[in-house]
Amino acid sequence: MAQSNGMYDRLAQSLRDMPRQLGAQPKAVLVISAHWEEREFTVMAAERPPMVYDYSGFPEHTYHVQYPAPGLPALAEQVRQLIQSAGFSALLDAQRGFDHGSFAPLVVMYPLADVPVVQLSLRAGYDPAEHLAVGRALAPLREQGVLIVGSGLSYHNLRRMGPSAAVPSKQFDDWLQQTLVTTEPHQRAQRLIDWQDAPAAHVAHPQEDHLLPLMVAVGAAGHDEAVCVYHEEGFFGGVTVSGFRFGQEGGV
């Protein structure tokens, strides 16, 4: 989004490479965005979602980004039903648009905006077990060709960026790598439920909104292995961050 003297180049390259890794273009994308929270799980149901510029102080051009991907109300209703089948309340929102948790990565991954997109909110309270359970409920969508994207950030402490973040972000990233990549898939859910016990957990995530989308993605992944597809040390002058994909290349 913002011009950055190359700061985002490695991240952008990892996003541009995702369609190649997936093989076939997905029939739709379901994004769990760190930037949308409701009292109950809520699904974007607009046919033509508007844009939500949910930030301030950014360069002027970032307020003119357009991502005209269509919504998919039928998928939104299916998501709602799957969440309800898992025992959670779920609502539809026909007015909600794309926040930057969705359009920022997707404008790089699918710049033609030719894949339908639906967003799912986080649920207030940030219960990791609930978000993992919702992910498990959504897993059947993958068999239908729906790409499930958890959009957050592995380190999100805006008051501690730059060099002072180098040690805690690396400590938390090491734990995250171990949890997702080297831990047996059937054990990683419990580690994520207990994420607050991780080294530097509350420095990395004073508020866990940017960690919760990962929980949904892990739940949906089932026993698929995790692959680190993006890793950078020195992001924003000192932060270690990573991104992950679940499953073999050639599948959503």
GROMACS .gro file of C-alpha atoms in nm:
model
  252
    1MET     CA    1   0.000   0.000   0.000
    2ALA     CA    2   0.240   0.268   0.118
    3GLN     CA    3   0.561   0.349  -0.065
    4SER     CA    4   0.830   0.216   0.163
    5ASN     CA    5   1.179   0.215   0.007
    6GLY     CA    6   1.166  -0.161  -0.024
    7MET     CA    7   1.045  -0.236   0.329
    8TYR     CA    8   0.761  -0.453   0.203
    9ASP     CA    9   0.938  -0.608  -0.098
   10ARG     CA   10   0.993  -0.950   0.055
   11LEU     CA   11   0.638  -0.962   0.191
   12ALA     CA   12   0.497  -0.855  -0.145
   13GLN     CA   13   0.698  -1.122  -0.323
   14SER     CA   14   0.565  -1.392  -0.091
   15LEU     CA   15   0.209  -1.277  -0.164
   16ARG     CA   16   0.268  -1.260  -0.539
   17ASP     CA   17   0.398  -1.616  -0.527
   18MET     CA   18   0.093  -1.755  -0.350
   19PRO     CA   19  -0.115  -1.819  -0.666
   20ARG     CA   20   0.173  -2.029  -0.800
   21GLN     CA   21   0.190  -2.225  -0.477
   22LEU     CA   22  -0.183  -2.288  -0.479
   23GLY     CA   23  -0.178  -2.408  -0.839
   24ALA     CA   24  -0.541  -2.349  -0.937
   25GLN     CA   25  -0.720  -2.022  -0.880
   26PRO     CA   26  -0.959  -2.060  -0.585
   27LYS     CA   27  -1.332  -2.038  -0.643
   28ALA     CA   28  -1.350  -1.781  -0.363
   29VAL     CA   29  -1.144  -1.639  -0.076
   30LEU     CA   30  -1.257  -1.624   0.285
   31VAL     CA   31  -1.053  -1.373   0.485
   32ILE     CA   32  -1.047  -1.357   0.863
   33SER     CA   33  -0.928  -1.003   0.923
   34ALA     CA   34  -0.763  -0.872   1.238
   35HIS     CA   35  -0.934  -0.541   1.164
   36TRP     CA   36  -1.292  -0.651   1.211
   37GLU     CA   37  -1.430  -0.751   1.549
   38GLU     CA   38  -1.793  -0.801   1.650
   39ARG     CA   39  -1.973  -0.930   1.959
   40GLU     CA   40  -2.063  -1.240   1.758
   41PHE     CA   41  -1.894  -1.394   1.456
   42THR     CA   42  -2.019  -1.192   1.160
   43VAL     CA   43  -1.990  -1.262   0.789
   44MET     CA   44  -1.972  -1.001   0.514
   45ALA     CA   45  -2.266  -1.066   0.282
   46ALA     CA   46  -2.250  -0.775   0.036
   47GLU     CA   47  -2.264  -0.854  -0.334
   48ARG     CA   48  -2.041  -0.554  -0.413
   49PRO     CA   49  -1.844  -0.478  -0.097
   50PRO     CA   50  -1.733  -0.116  -0.052
   51MET     CA   51  -1.390  -0.010   0.071
   52VAL     CA   52  -1.314   0.058   0.437
   53TYR     CA   53  -1.006   0.277   0.487
   54ASP     CA   54  -0.963   0.187   0.852
   55TYR     CA   55  -0.640   0.376   0.921
   56SER     CA   56  -0.517   0.730   0.964
   57GLY     CA   57  -0.200   0.922   0.888
   58PHE     CA   58  -0.112   0.718   0.580
   59PRO     CA   59  -0.004   0.863   0.243
   60GLU     CA   60  -0.287   1.008   0.038
   61HIS     CA   61  -0.275   0.739  -0.231
   62THR     CA   62  -0.362   0.470   0.023
   63TYR     CA   63  -0.707   0.626   0.059
   64HIS     CA   64  -0.775   0.572  -0.310
   65VAL     CA   65  -0.692   0.204  -0.333
   66GLN     CA   66  -0.979   0.018  -0.498
   67TYR     CA   67  -1.033  -0.355  -0.484
   68PRO     CA   68  -1.355  -0.427  -0.677
   69ALA     CA   69  -1.371  -0.801  -0.614
   70PRO     CA   70  -1.728  -0.929  -0.592
   71GLY     CA   71  -1.873  -1.063  -0.273
   72LEU     CA   72  -2.049  -1.398  -0.263
   73PRO     CA   73  -2.366  -1.393  -0.049
   74ALA     CA   74  -2.423  -1.767  -0.098
   75LEU     CA   75  -2.082  -1.841   0.051
   76ALA     CA   76  -2.148  -1.594   0.333
   77GLU     CA   77  -2.464  -1.784   0.422
   78GLN     CA   78  -2.277  -2.116   0.410
   79VAL     CA   79  -2.010  -1.976   0.642
   80ARG     CA   80  -2.280  -1.859   0.882
   81GLN     CA   81  -2.442  -2.202   0.883
   82LEU     CA   82  -2.112  -2.383   0.938
   83ILE     CA   83  -2.030  -2.160   1.234
   84GLN     CA   84  -2.375  -2.214   1.380
   85SER     CA   85  -2.334  -2.590   1.336
   86ALA     CA   86  -2.031  -2.566   1.565
   87GLY     CA   87  -2.248  -2.413   1.837
   88PHE     CA   88  -2.168  -2.043   1.790
   89SER     CA   89  -2.395  -1.755   1.705
   90ALA     CA   90  -2.320  -1.607   1.362
   91LEU     CA   91  -2.465  -1.306   1.183
   92LEU     CA   92  -2.460  -1.162   0.832
   93ASP     CA   93  -2.367  -0.801   0.749
   94ALA     CA   94  -2.473  -0.685   0.405
   95GLN     CA   95  -2.309  -0.341   0.443
   96ARG     CA   96  -1.960  -0.434   0.556
   97GLY     CA   97  -1.679  -0.364   0.309
   98PHE     CA   98  -1.318  -0.468   0.260
   99ASP     CA   99  -1.088  -0.340   0.535
  100HIS     CA  100  -0.714  -0.334   0.479
  101GLY     CA  101  -0.677  -0.672   0.644
  102SER     CA  102  -0.838  -0.802   0.326
  103PHE     CA  103  -0.760  -0.566   0.042
  104ALA     CA  104  -0.393  -0.503   0.128
  105PRO     CA  105  -0.282  -0.866   0.075
  106LEU     CA  106  -0.539  -0.950  -0.193
  107VAL     CA  107  -0.452  -0.657  -0.418
  108VAL     CA  108  -0.106  -0.816  -0.442
  109MET     CA  109  -0.216  -1.180  -0.459
  110TYR     CA  110  -0.502  -1.132  -0.705
  111PRO     CA  111  -0.461  -0.785  -0.857
  112LEU     CA  112  -0.733  -0.841  -1.116
  113ALA     CA  113  -0.989  -0.870  -0.834
  114ASP     CA  114  -1.150  -1.154  -1.025
  115VAL     CA  115  -1.198  -1.393  -0.731
  116PRO     CA  116  -1.505  -1.350  -0.506
  117VAL     CA  117  -1.412  -1.252  -0.151
  118VAL     CA  118  -1.599  -1.287   0.179
  119GLN     CA  119  -1.475  -1.155   0.514
  120LEU     CA  120  -1.531  -1.307   0.857
  121SER     CA  121  -1.497  -1.106   1.177
  122LEU     CA  122  -1.322  -1.198   1.496
  123ARG     CA  123  -1.539  -1.250   1.802
  124ALA     CA  124  -1.497  -1.012   2.093
  125GLY     CA  125  -1.328  -1.173   2.390
  126TYR     CA  126  -1.050  -1.319   2.174
  127ASP     CA  127  -1.097  -1.676   2.297
  128PRO     CA  128  -0.838  -1.880   2.105
  129ALA     CA  129  -1.025  -2.209   2.153
  130GLU     CA  130  -1.339  -2.057   2.000
  131HIS     CA  131  -1.151  -1.931   1.696
  132LEU     CA  132  -0.979  -2.266   1.649
  133ALA     CA  133  -1.319  -2.438   1.669
  134VAL     CA  134  -1.466  -2.203   1.411
  135GLY     CA  135  -1.172  -2.280   1.185
  136ARG     CA  136  -1.242  -2.652   1.219
  137ALA     CA  137  -1.605  -2.588   1.130
  138LEU     CA  138  -1.499  -2.403   0.815
  139ALA     CA  139  -1.258  -2.674   0.698
  140PRO     CA  140  -1.509  -2.828   0.448
  141LEU     CA  141  -1.490  -2.508   0.244
  142ARG     CA  142  -1.137  -2.602   0.141
  143GLU     CA  143  -1.272  -2.909  -0.038
  144GLN     CA  144  -1.494  -2.671  -0.237
  145GLY     CA  145  -1.198  -2.468  -0.358
  146VAL     CA  146  -1.230  -2.184  -0.107
  147LEU     CA  147  -0.898  -2.032   0.005
  148ILE     CA  148  -0.905  -1.945   0.377
  149VAL     CA  149  -0.674  -1.658   0.469
  150GLY     CA  150  -0.593  -1.550   0.824
  151SER     CA  151  -0.480  -1.189   0.793
  152GLY     CA  152  -0.297  -1.044   1.091
  153LEU     CA  153   0.065  -0.996   1.195
  154SER     CA  154   0.287  -1.231   1.393
  155TYR     CA  155   0.418  -0.937   1.600
  156HIS     CA  156   0.187  -0.643   1.665
  157ASN     CA  157   0.297  -0.395   1.926
  158LEU     CA  158   0.280  -0.049   1.771
  159ARG     CA  159   0.433   0.107   2.084
  160ARG     CA  160   0.743  -0.110   2.060
  161MET     CA  161   0.875  -0.123   1.708
  162GLY     CA  162   1.223  -0.080   1.567
  163PRO     CA  163   1.540  -0.196   1.750
  164SER     CA  164   1.363  -0.239   2.085
  165ALA     CA  165   1.143  -0.505   1.927
  166ALA     CA  166   1.431  -0.717   1.798
  167VAL     CA  167   1.466  -0.950   2.097
  168PRO     CA  168   1.099  -1.003   2.197
  169SER     CA  169   0.980  -1.043   1.838
  170LYS     CA  170   1.253  -1.301   1.772
  171GLN     CA  171   1.166  -1.487   2.092
  172PHE     CA  172   0.798  -1.503   2.000
  173ASP     CA  173   0.872  -1.589   1.639
  174ASP     CA  174   1.095  -1.878   1.746
  175TRP     CA  175   0.807  -2.014   1.955
  176LEU     CA  176   0.563  -1.964   1.668
  177GLN     CA  177   0.791  -2.144   1.424
  178GLN     CA  178   0.826  -2.434   1.666
  179THR     CA  179   0.451  -2.443   1.729
  180LEU     CA  180   0.347  -2.440   1.365
  181VAL     CA  181   0.633  -2.602   1.173
  182THR     CA  182   0.798  -2.856   1.402
  183THR     CA  183   0.521  -2.952   1.647
  184GLU     CA  184   0.295  -3.240   1.547
  185PRO     CA  185  -0.025  -3.095   1.398
  186HIS     CA  186  -0.247  -3.257   1.661
  187GLN     CA  187  -0.048  -3.081   1.937
  188ARG     CA  188  -0.022  -2.732   1.792
  189ALA     CA  189  -0.379  -2.634   1.876
  190GLN     CA  190  -0.314  -2.670   2.249
  191ARG     CA  191   0.006  -2.469   2.221
  192LEU     CA  192  -0.188  -2.192   2.050
  193ILE     CA  193  -0.460  -2.202   2.316
  194ASP     CA  194  -0.179  -2.149   2.569
  195TRP     CA  195  -0.008  -1.882   2.356
  196GLN     CA  196   0.019  -1.646   2.655
  197ASP     CA  197   0.280  -1.880   2.801
  198ALA     CA  198   0.507  -1.823   2.500
  199PRO     CA  199   0.825  -1.617   2.545
  200ALA     CA  200   0.754  -1.244   2.511
  201ALA     CA  201   0.388  -1.322   2.435
  202HIS     CA  202   0.243  -1.001   2.580
  203VAL     CA  203   0.515  -0.787   2.427
  204ALA     CA  204   0.446  -0.937   2.085
  205HIS     CA  205   0.070  -0.909   2.130
  206PRO     CA  206  -0.047  -0.665   2.399
  207GLN     CA  207  -0.388  -0.725   2.240
  208GLU     CA  208  -0.424  -1.048   2.048
  209ASP     CA  209  -0.644  -0.928   1.763
  210HIS     CA  210  -0.361  -0.978   1.513
  211LEU     CA  211  -0.292  -1.331   1.638
  212LEU     CA  212  -0.651  -1.462   1.631
  213PRO     CA  213  -0.684  -1.492   1.250
  214LEU     CA  214  -0.406  -1.750   1.270
  215MET     CA  215  -0.618  -1.956   1.509
  216VAL     CA  216  -0.898  -1.981   1.252
  217ALA     CA  217  -0.653  -2.077   0.978
  218VAL     CA  218  -0.493  -2.345   1.197
  219GLY     CA  219  -0.833  -2.486   1.285
  220ALA     CA  220  -0.926  -2.507   0.918
  221ALA     CA  221  -0.591  -2.667   0.834
  222GLY     CA  222  -0.665  -2.979   1.037
  223HIS     CA  223  -0.358  -3.201   1.031
  224ASP     CA  224  -0.198  -3.034   0.730
  225GLU     CA  225   0.163  -2.942   0.779
  226ALA     CA  226   0.269  -2.579   0.802
  227VAL     CA  227   0.527  -2.418   0.576
  228CYS     CA  228   0.688  -2.081   0.653
  229VAL     CA  229   0.641  -1.884   0.331
  230TYR     CA  230   0.758  -1.545   0.460
  231HIS     CA  231   1.021  -1.462   0.720
  232GLU     CA  232   1.199  -1.138   0.783
  233GLU     CA  233   1.424  -1.004   1.055
  234GLY     CA  234   1.458  -0.629   1.065
  235PHE     CA  235   1.104  -0.546   0.953
  236PHE     CA  236   1.027  -0.188   1.058
  237GLY     CA  237   1.385  -0.153   1.170
  238GLY     CA  238   1.411  -0.453   1.399
  239VAL     CA  239   1.100  -0.672   1.408
  240THR     CA  240   1.103  -1.042   1.324
  241VAL     CA  241   0.784  -1.148   1.143
  242SER     CA  242   0.669  -1.461   0.962
  243GLY     CA  243   0.384  -1.591   0.749
  244PHE     CA  244   0.270  -1.950   0.698
  245ARG     CA  245   0.081  -2.168   0.455
  246PHE     CA  246  -0.085  -2.498   0.547
  247GLY     CA  247  -0.096  -2.799   0.318
  248GLN     CA  248   0.099  -2.909   0.014
  249GLU     CA  249   0.156  -2.689  -0.289
  250GLY     CA  250  -0.130  -2.715  -0.532
  251GLY     CA  251  -0.413  -2.700  -0.279
  252VAL     CA  252  -0.611  -2.438  -0.088
   0.00000   0.00000   0.00000
